[in-house]
CSV table of C-alpha atoms and ligand atoms in Angstrom, one decimal:
chain,number,residue,atom,x,y,z
A,25,MET,CA,-3.5,96.3,147.1
A,26,ALA,CA,-6.9,95.5,148.2
A,27,ASP,CA,-8.6,97.7,145.0
A,28,GLY,CA,-5.9,96.5,142.4
A,29,ASN,CA,-4.2,100.5,142.9
A,30,VAL,CA,-0.7,100.1,142.4
A,31,ALA,CA,0.9,103.7,143.5
A,32,PHE,CA,3.5,103.8,140.6
A,33,PRO,CA,3.3,106.3,138.6
A,34,PHE,CA,3.1,106.6,134.7
A,35,THR,CA,6.6,108.6,134.4
A,36,PRO,CA,8.2,109.5,130.4
A,37,GLU,CA,10.3,106.2,131.5
A,38,VAL,CA,7.1,103.5,131.9
A,39,GLU,CA,5.8,105.9,128.3
A,40,ALA,CA,8.4,104.7,126.2
A,41,ALA,CA,8.7,101.8,127.3
A,42,THR,CA,5.2,100.4,126.5
A,43,ALA,CA,4.6,102.4,123.8
A,44,PRO,CA,4.6,98.8,121.3
A,45,VAL,CA,1.9,97.5,123.9
A,46,TRP,CA,-0.1,100.0,123.8
A,47,LYS,CA,-0.2,100.7,120.0
A,48,LYS,CA,-1.5,96.8,119.8
A,49,VAL,CA,-3.9,97.9,123.1
A,50,ARG,CA,-5.0,101.6,121.5
A,51,THR,CA,-8.5,100.7,120.3
A,52,ARG,CA,-9.5,98.4,123.2
A,53,VAL,CA,-7.8,101.1,125.6
A,54,THR,CA,-9.3,104.5,126.9
A,55,PRO,CA,-5.6,106.8,127.9
A,56,PHE,CA,-7.5,106.9,131.2
A,57,GLU,CA,-6.4,103.3,131.4
A,58,TRP,CA,-3.6,102.9,130.0
A,59,ARG,CA,-2.1,105.5,132.8
A,60,ALA,CA,-2.7,103.1,135.6
A,61,GLN,CA,-2.0,99.9,133.4
A,62,ALA,CA,1.3,101.0,132.0
A,63,PRO,CA,3.5,101.5,135.3
A,64,LEU,CA,2.2,97.7,136.2
A,65,ILE,CA,3.8,96.2,133.1
A,66,ALA,CA,6.2,97.7,133.1
A,67,GLU,CA,6.5,96.7,136.6
A,68,ILE,CA,5.9,93.0,136.2
A,69,ASN,CA,7.9,92.8,133.6
A,70,ARG,CA,11.2,93.8,136.2
A,71,LEU,CA,9.7,91.1,138.3
A,72,LYS,CA,9.9,89.1,135.5
A,73,LYS,CA,13.7,89.6,134.7
A,74,GLN,CA,14.3,89.4,138.3
A,75,LYS,CA,12.8,86.4,139.2
A,76,ASN,CA,13.3,84.8,136.1
A,77,ALA,CA,9.9,84.2,135.4
A,78,VAL,CA,8.0,83.0,132.3
A,79,ILE,CA,3.9,84.7,132.1
A,80,LEU,CA,2.5,81.4,129.9
A,81,ALA,CA,-0.7,83.3,128.9
A,82,HIS,CA,-4.2,82.3,127.1
A,83,ASN,CA,-5.7,83.6,123.8
A,84,TYR,CA,-8.6,84.7,126.8
A,85,MET,CA,-6.2,87.6,129.8
A,86,THR,CA,-7.8,90.8,128.2
A,87,PRO,CA,-5.4,92.3,125.6
A,88,GLU,CA,-3.2,94.5,128.2
A,89,ILE,CA,-2.5,91.3,129.7
A,90,PHE,CA,-1.8,89.6,126.7
A,91,HIS,CA,0.2,91.4,124.6
A,92,GLY,CA,1.8,92.9,127.9
A,93,VAL,CA,2.7,90.5,129.9
A,94,GLY,CA,2.4,87.3,127.9
A,95,ASP,CA,5.8,85.8,126.8
A,96,PHE,CA,4.5,83.3,125.2
A,97,VAL,CA,0.4,83.1,124.5
A,98,GLY,CA,-1.9,81.4,122.8
A,99,ASP,CA,-3.9,77.9,122.9
A,100,SER,CA,-4.1,74.9,125.9
A,101,LEU,CA,-2.0,73.4,124.0
A,102,GLY,CA,0.9,75.7,122.6
A,103,LEU,CA,0.6,77.0,125.8
A,104,ALA,CA,1.7,73.3,127.5
A,105,ARG,CA,4.1,72.7,124.6
A,106,GLU,CA,6.1,76.3,126.0
A,107,ALA,CA,5.3,75.1,129.7
A,108,ALA,CA,7.1,72.1,128.2
A,109,ARG,CA,9.7,73.5,126.8
A,110,SER,CA,10.3,77.0,129.4
A,111,ASP,CA,14.0,77.0,130.9
A,112,ALA,CA,13.0,80.0,133.4
A,113,LYS,CA,12.6,78.8,137.0
A,114,ILE,CA,8.4,80.5,137.8
A,115,ILE,CA,5.6,80.4,135.7
A,116,VAL,CA,2.8,82.8,136.6
A,117,GLN,CA,0.0,80.9,134.5
A,118,ALA,CA,-2.0,84.0,133.6
A,119,GLY,CA,-5.1,81.7,132.5
A,120,VAL,CA,-7.4,79.4,134.6
A,121,HIS,CA,-7.0,76.4,136.9
A,122,PHE,CA,-6.8,73.7,135.0
A,123,MET,CA,-3.8,75.3,132.7
A,124,ALA,CA,-1.4,76.1,135.6
A,125,GLU,CA,-1.3,71.7,136.7
A,126,THR,CA,-0.9,70.9,133.5
A,127,SER,CA,2.2,73.8,133.7
A,128,LYS,CA,3.7,71.9,137.4
A,129,VAL,CA,3.3,68.1,135.4
A,130,LEU,CA,5.1,69.4,132.5
A,131,CYS,CA,7.9,71.0,134.9
A,132,PRO,CA,8.1,69.2,138.4
A,133,ASP,CA,11.0,71.5,139.4
A,134,LYS,CA,9.6,75.5,138.0
A,135,THR,CA,7.5,76.8,141.0
A,136,VAL,CA,4.2,77.7,138.7
A,137,LEU,CA,1.9,80.0,140.2
A,138,ILE,CA,-1.8,81.1,139.8
A,139,PRO,CA,-3.1,85.1,140.4
A,140,ASP,CA,-6.3,83.7,141.6
A,141,LEU,CA,-6.8,80.1,142.9
A,142,ARG,CA,-10.6,80.7,142.4
A,143,ALA,CA,-9.4,80.6,138.6
A,144,GLY,CA,-11.4,77.1,137.3
A,145,CYS,CA,-13.7,75.5,134.1
A,146,SER,CA,-16.5,74.2,134.3
A,147,LEU,CA,-15.3,71.4,132.3
A,148,ALA,CA,-12.7,70.7,135.1
A,149,ALA,CA,-15.5,70.7,137.4
A,150,SER,CA,-17.7,68.3,135.2
A,151,ILE,CA,-16.1,65.4,136.0
A,152,THR,CA,-13.8,63.4,139.1
A,153,ALA,CA,-11.1,60.5,138.9
A,154,ALA,CA,-13.5,58.4,140.7
A,155,ASP,CA,-16.0,59.0,138.1
A,156,VAL,CA,-13.0,58.0,134.5
A,157,ARG,CA,-12.4,54.8,137.4
A,158,LEU,CA,-16.1,53.7,136.9
A,159,ILE,CA,-16.2,55.0,133.3
A,160,LYS,CA,-12.8,52.2,132.2
A,161,ALA,CA,-14.9,49.3,134.8
A,162,ARG,CA,-18.0,49.8,132.0
A,163,TYR,CA,-15.9,49.9,129.0
A,164,PRO,CA,-12.7,47.4,130.0
A,165,GLY,CA,-10.3,48.1,127.2
A,166,LEU,CA,-11.6,51.3,125.0
A,167,PRO,CA,-9.4,54.2,125.1
A,168,VAL,CA,-9.8,57.1,127.0
A,169,VAL,CA,-8.6,60.5,125.9
A,170,THR,CA,-9.3,63.8,127.9
A,171,TYR,CA,-9.2,67.3,127.9
A,172,VAL,CA,-6.4,69.6,128.2
A,173,ASN,CA,-9.6,71.4,130.6
A,174,THR,CA,-9.4,68.9,133.4
A,175,THR,CA,-8.4,68.2,136.5
A,176,ALA,CA,-4.5,66.6,137.4
A,177,GLU,CA,-6.5,63.4,139.1
A,178,VAL,CA,-8.6,62.9,135.7
A,179,LYS,CA,-6.2,63.0,133.4
A,180,ALA,CA,-3.7,60.9,135.7
A,181,GLU,CA,-6.8,58.2,135.3
A,182,THR,CA,-6.6,58.9,131.4
A,183,ASP,CA,-4.3,57.3,128.7
A,184,VAL,CA,-3.8,60.5,126.4
A,185,CYS,CA,-5.3,64.2,126.5
A,186,CYS,CA,-6.1,66.4,123.7
A,187,THR,CA,-6.6,70.2,123.5
A,188,SER,CA,-9.2,71.6,120.9
A,189,ALA,CA,-6.3,72.0,118.1
A,190,ASN,CA,-5.3,68.4,118.0
A,191,ALA,CA,-8.7,66.3,119.1
A,192,VAL,CA,-9.3,64.7,115.3
A,193,GLN,CA,-6.1,63.4,115.0
A,194,VAL,CA,-5.4,62.3,119.2
A,195,VAL,CA,-8.9,59.7,119.0
A,196,GLU,CA,-7.4,58.6,115.8
A,197,GLU,CA,-4.2,58.2,116.2
A,198,VAL,CA,-5.2,56.3,119.8
A,199,ALA,CA,-7.7,53.9,118.5
A,200,ARG,CA,-5.3,52.5,115.1
A,201,GLN,CA,-2.7,52.5,118.5
A,202,TYR,CA,-5.0,50.4,120.5
A,203,GLY,CA,-6.8,48.3,117.5
A,204,VAL,CA,-10.2,49.8,118.2
A,205,ASP,CA,-13.0,51.5,116.8
A,206,ARG,CA,-14.7,53.1,119.6
A,207,VAL,CA,-12.3,55.8,122.6
A,208,ILE,CA,-13.8,57.4,124.8
A,209,LEU,CA,-14.1,61.4,124.8
A,210,LEU,CA,-14.3,63.6,127.9
A,211,PRO,CA,-15.0,65.9,129.2
A,212,ASP,CA,-16.9,68.2,126.7
A,213,GLU,CA,-20.0,67.0,125.7
A,214,PHE,CA,-20.3,69.6,122.6
A,215,LEU,CA,-16.3,68.6,120.9
A,216,ALA,CA,-17.5,64.8,122.1
A,217,ARG,CA,-19.7,66.0,119.0
A,218,ASN,CA,-17.5,67.9,117.0
A,219,VAL,CA,-14.7,65.2,116.5
A,220,ALA,CA,-16.9,62.1,116.1
A,221,ARG,CA,-18.6,64.6,112.4
A,222,GLN,CA,-14.6,64.2,112.1
A,223,THR,CA,-13.6,60.7,112.3
A,224,ASP,CA,-15.1,56.9,111.3
A,225,ILE,CA,-13.7,55.8,115.1
A,226,LYS,CA,-17.1,56.1,117.6
A,227,ILE,CA,-17.4,58.5,120.2
A,228,ILE,CA,-18.3,57.6,123.9
A,229,ALA,CA,-18.9,60.7,125.7
A,230,TRP,CA,-19.9,62.3,128.7
A,231,GLN,CA,-21.9,65.2,129.8
A,232,GLY,CA,-19.9,68.1,130.6
A,233,ARG,CA,-19.9,71.8,129.4
A,234,CYS,CA,-18.4,75.1,128.7
A,235,GLU,CA,-20.5,77.7,130.6
A,236,VAL,CA,-19.6,80.5,127.9
A,237,HIS,CA,-19.7,78.6,124.8
A,238,GLU,CA,-23.0,76.0,125.3
A,239,GLN,CA,-24.9,79.5,125.6
A,240,PHE,CA,-24.0,79.9,121.7
A,241,THR,CA,-27.0,79.0,119.6
A,242,ALA,CA,-28.1,78.1,116.0
A,243,THR,CA,-30.1,81.6,115.8
A,244,ASP,CA,-27.8,83.8,117.0
A,245,ILE,CA,-25.4,82.8,113.5
A,246,ALA,CA,-29.3,83.7,111.9
A,247,GLU,CA,-29.1,87.1,113.5
A,248,LEU,CA,-25.1,88.3,113.2
A,249,ARG,CA,-26.5,86.3,108.8
A,250,GLU,CA,-29.2,89.0,109.1
A,251,ALA,CA,-27.2,91.8,110.0
A,252,TRP,CA,-23.6,91.6,109.1
A,253,PRO,CA,-24.2,89.7,105.7
A,254,ASP,CA,-20.3,90.0,105.0
A,255,ALA,CA,-19.1,88.5,107.9
A,256,GLU,CA,-17.0,85.2,108.2
A,257,ILE,CA,-18.2,84.3,110.7
A,258,LEU,CA,-15.5,81.4,113.1
A,259,ALA,CA,-16.3,79.2,115.8
A,260,HIS,CA,-14.9,77.5,118.9
A,261,PRO,CA,-15.7,74.1,118.6
A,262,GLU,CA,-17.2,73.6,122.4
A,263,CYS,CA,-19.8,74.9,120.9
A,264,PRO,CA,-23.1,73.4,120.6
A,265,THR,CA,-22.9,71.3,117.3
A,266,GLU,CA,-26.0,73.2,115.5
A,267,VAL,CA,-24.1,76.4,116.0
A,268,LEU,CA,-20.5,75.2,114.0
A,269,GLU,CA,-23.4,74.2,111.1
A,270,ALA,CA,-23.8,77.9,110.7
A,271,SER,CA,-20.6,78.9,111.0
A,272,ASP,CA,-17.8,79.4,108.2
A,273,PHE,CA,-14.5,78.0,110.5
A,274,ALA,CA,-14.8,75.8,113.3
A,275,GLY,CA,-11.3,76.1,115.6
A,276,SER,CA,-8.7,75.9,118.4
A,277,THR,CA,-8.0,79.4,119.7
A,278,ALA,CA,-5.4,79.8,117.8
A,279,ALA,CA,-6.5,77.6,115.2
A,280,MET,CA,-8.9,80.8,114.7
A,281,SER,CA,-6.5,83.4,115.6
A,282,ASP,CA,-4.0,82.4,112.1
A,283,TYR,CA,-7.7,82.6,110.6
A,284,VAL,CA,-7.6,86.0,110.8
A,285,THR,CA,-4.4,87.7,110.4
A,286,GLN,CA,-3.8,85.2,107.6
A,287,ARG,CA,-6.9,85.4,105.8
A,288,LYS,CA,-6.7,89.2,106.6
A,289,PRO,CA,-11.0,89.5,105.8
A,290,LYS,CA,-12.8,92.1,105.5
A,291,ARG,CA,-14.9,91.6,108.4
A,292,VAL,CA,-15.7,88.6,111.4
A,293,VAL,CA,-17.0,87.5,114.4
A,294,LEU,CA,-15.7,85.2,116.4
A,295,ILE,CA,-18.1,82.8,118.5
A,296,THR,CA,-16.1,82.4,121.4
A,297,GLU,CA,-14.7,84.2,125.2
A,298,CYS,CA,-14.8,88.5,124.3
A,299,SER,CA,-11.5,88.9,124.7
A,300,MET,CA,-10.4,86.5,122.7
A,301,ALA,CA,-11.7,89.6,119.4
A,302,ASP,CA,-9.8,92.3,121.1
A,303,ASN,CA,-6.4,90.3,120.7
A,304,VAL,CA,-6.8,89.0,118.0
A,305,ALA,CA,-7.6,92.7,116.8
A,306,GLY,CA,-4.2,94.0,118.5
A,307,ASP,CA,-2.6,92.1,114.9
A,308,ALA,CA,-5.3,92.6,112.7
A,309,PRO,CA,-5.6,96.3,112.1
A,310,ASP,CA,-7.4,95.7,108.5
A,311,THR,CA,-10.4,92.7,109.9
A,312,GLU,CA,-13.9,94.6,111.6
A,313,PHE,CA,-14.6,92.6,114.6
A,314,VAL,CA,-18.3,92.0,115.4
A,315,ARG,CA,-18.3,90.9,119.3
A,316,PRO,CA,-21.2,89.1,120.2
A,317,CYS,CA,-19.1,87.7,123.0
A,318,ASN,CA,-19.9,85.5,126.8
A,319,LEU,CA,-17.0,85.9,129.2
A,320,CYS,CA,-15.3,83.4,131.1
A,321,PRO,CA,-15.8,84.2,134.1
A,322,HIS,CA,-12.8,81.7,135.5
A,323,MET,CA,-10.5,83.4,132.7
A,324,LYS,CA,-11.5,87.3,133.8
A,325,ARG,CA,-10.4,86.2,137.9
A,326,ILE,CA,-6.7,87.5,136.5
A,327,THR,CA,-5.7,91.1,136.5
A,328,LEU,CA,-2.7,92.9,136.3
A,329,GLU,CA,-3.0,94.0,139.7
A,330,ASN,CA,-2.9,90.2,141.4
A,331,ILE,CA,0.3,88.9,138.4
A,332,TYR,CA,2.4,91.7,140.0
A,333,GLU,CA,1.0,90.3,143.3
A,334,ALA,CA,2.0,86.2,141.7
A,335,LEU,CA,5.3,87.7,141.1
A,336,LEU,CA,6.1,90.0,143.9
A,337,HIS,CA,4.7,87.1,146.7
A,338,GLY,CA,5.1,84.4,144.5
A,339,ARG,CA,1.6,83.0,145.4
A,340,HIS,CA,-0.3,81.2,144.5
A,341,GLU,CA,2.1,78.2,143.9
A,342,VAL,CA,-0.1,74.9,142.3
A,343,LEU,CA,1.1,72.0,144.0
A,344,VAL,CA,0.6,68.5,142.4
A,345,ASP,CA,0.5,65.2,143.5
A,346,ALA,CA,4.0,63.6,143.0
A,347,ALA,CA,2.5,60.4,141.8
A,348,VAL,CA,-0.5,61.7,140.0
A,349,ALA,CA,1.8,64.1,138.0
A,350,GLU,CA,3.8,61.7,136.9
A,351,ARG,CA,0.6,59.6,135.8
A,352,ALA,CA,-0.4,62.3,134.5
A,353,ARG,CA,2.3,63.4,132.7
A,354,ALA,CA,2.4,60.4,130.4
A,355,ALA,CA,-0.8,61.1,129.5
A,356,VAL,CA,0.1,65.3,128.0
A,357,GLN,CA,3.8,64.3,127.2
A,358,ARG,CA,1.9,61.8,124.4
A,359,MET,CA,-0.3,64.8,122.9
A,360,ILE,CA,3.3,66.5,123.3
A,361,ASP,CA,4.5,63.7,120.8
A,362,LEU,CA,2.5,63.3,118.8
A,363,PRO,CA,3.9,64.7,115.0
A,364,PRO,CA,1.9,68.1,114.7
A,365,PRO,CA,-0.6,68.2,112.1
A,366,ALA,CA,0.3,68.8,108.7
A,367,GLN,CA,-2.2,71.3,108.5
A,368,PRO,CA,-3.4,73.9,111.1
A,369,ALA,CA,-6.0,72.3,113.1
A,370,ARG,CA,-9.1,72.8,112.1
A,371,TYR,CA,-12.6,71.3,110.9
A,372,ASP,CA,-13.8,70.3,107.9
A,373,LEU,CA,-17.9,71.9,108.3
A,374,VAL,CA,-18.5,70.2,105.2
A,375,LYS,CA,-17.7,67.0,105.9
A,376,ALA,CA,-18.9,67.9,109.4
A,377,ARG,CA,-22.6,68.7,107.2
A,378,HIS,CA,-23.3,64.3,107.8
A,379,HIS,CA,-25.3,63.4,110.5
A,380,VAL,CA,-23.0,61.7,113.5
A,381,ASP,CA,-24.3,60.7,117.1
A,382,VAL,CA,-22.5,59.7,119.4
A,383,GLU,CA,-22.5,57.0,123.2
A,384,LEU,CA,-22.9,59.7,126.5
A,385,ILE,CA,-22.4,58.3,129.3
B,9,LIG,P1,-8.6,76.3,123.7
B,9,LIG,O1,-7.5,75.1,123.3
B,9,LIG,O2,-8.4,76.9,122.1
B,9,LIG,O3,-6.8,77.8,123.7
B,9,LIG,O4,-9.4,76.5,124.6
B,9,LIG,C1,-9.4,76.0,125.7
B,9,LIG,C2,-10.5,77.1,126.2
B,9,LIG,O5,-10.2,76.5,127.9
B,9,LIG,C3,-11.2,76.7,125.1
B,9,LIG,O6,-12.8,77.3,126.8
B,10,LIG,FE1,-13.6,76.6,131.1
B,10,LIG,FE2,-15.3,77.6,129.4
B,10,LIG,FE3,-13.5,79.4,130.5
B,10,LIG,FE4,-12.6,77.3,129.3
B,10,LIG,S1,-14.1,79.3,128.2
B,10,LIG,S2,-11.7,78.0,131.2
B,10,LIG,S3,-13.1,76.1,128.6
B,10,LIG,S4,-15.1,77.8,131.4
């Protein structure tokens, strides 16, 4: 299927079976595209049942994947929790490689597939296990919190993982447990800076960046405010601090989605990856989405065609060395075992206006 063409016709049965999905995506997908996508969606959903497989789809998947074939959709934290709970034999990770590794670490007895092995992440690529060992030698006794956007080998070197949905909570909890006032938070410099503004714990940070979110600037937000004065602006905490300071709300992809579906703003801007707005739009018909966004080239490697191929041929299997997986699992499990936050994870932007610096390694 080199060109992504599949010989499945758009029959009346396919049209009827996929009608609820079409309702969600029809403002984002043309009828012409839909006639090619709908048969694949129906076939993928049939194969999933036949093979006892589930698809975990991140919020940055394109709408036909997100609404069409995702059994569980959400942010990194939600998908990790679903992986831990799943009783399917096969997990297809519609997301990037670190997410598939996390699923494998949490479910060592399941087959975990990623449709394209090249679906990486600039944050995960920014730091190695050897880097973490050097950092620990430099700061003996200080706990290391790693963002889930890291390899399993990096997670194996650390005390506890976090996602953008729970980073403040994890940092405060680990500091309390270790009886310290400083925590190492790796590898996203901007997430670390944004967390530092929410807590009295001092943060030691690495200079990793998300290549998608680092591109947004305060000037972008000022221009948006001028063009759309009534739009509510929501930003992901991987953005630079100046962007969060100029926004109305900041939170994980799931927190942004909840904000829109619960508060139903008239007009909104999501300062994050492009597919996010397309997916939330399917569940928020009364909100208008202004779309300045950046594409994540890694997330966009996942397509309906390669999900279909992954299920059909059982490829590409993601494996993690057993000893590494055991240590990484402890770090991820400590995060999952934390009590859920009292309110949906969000960054308190009023508190965040106080300037707090981080120590950069
Ligand atoms: P979330 O955990 O908010 O889904 O973010 C993951 C990610 O890769 C953001 O760039
Ligand atoms: Fe990584 Fe950024 Fe892409 Fe998320 S959006 S997967 S953090 S490069």
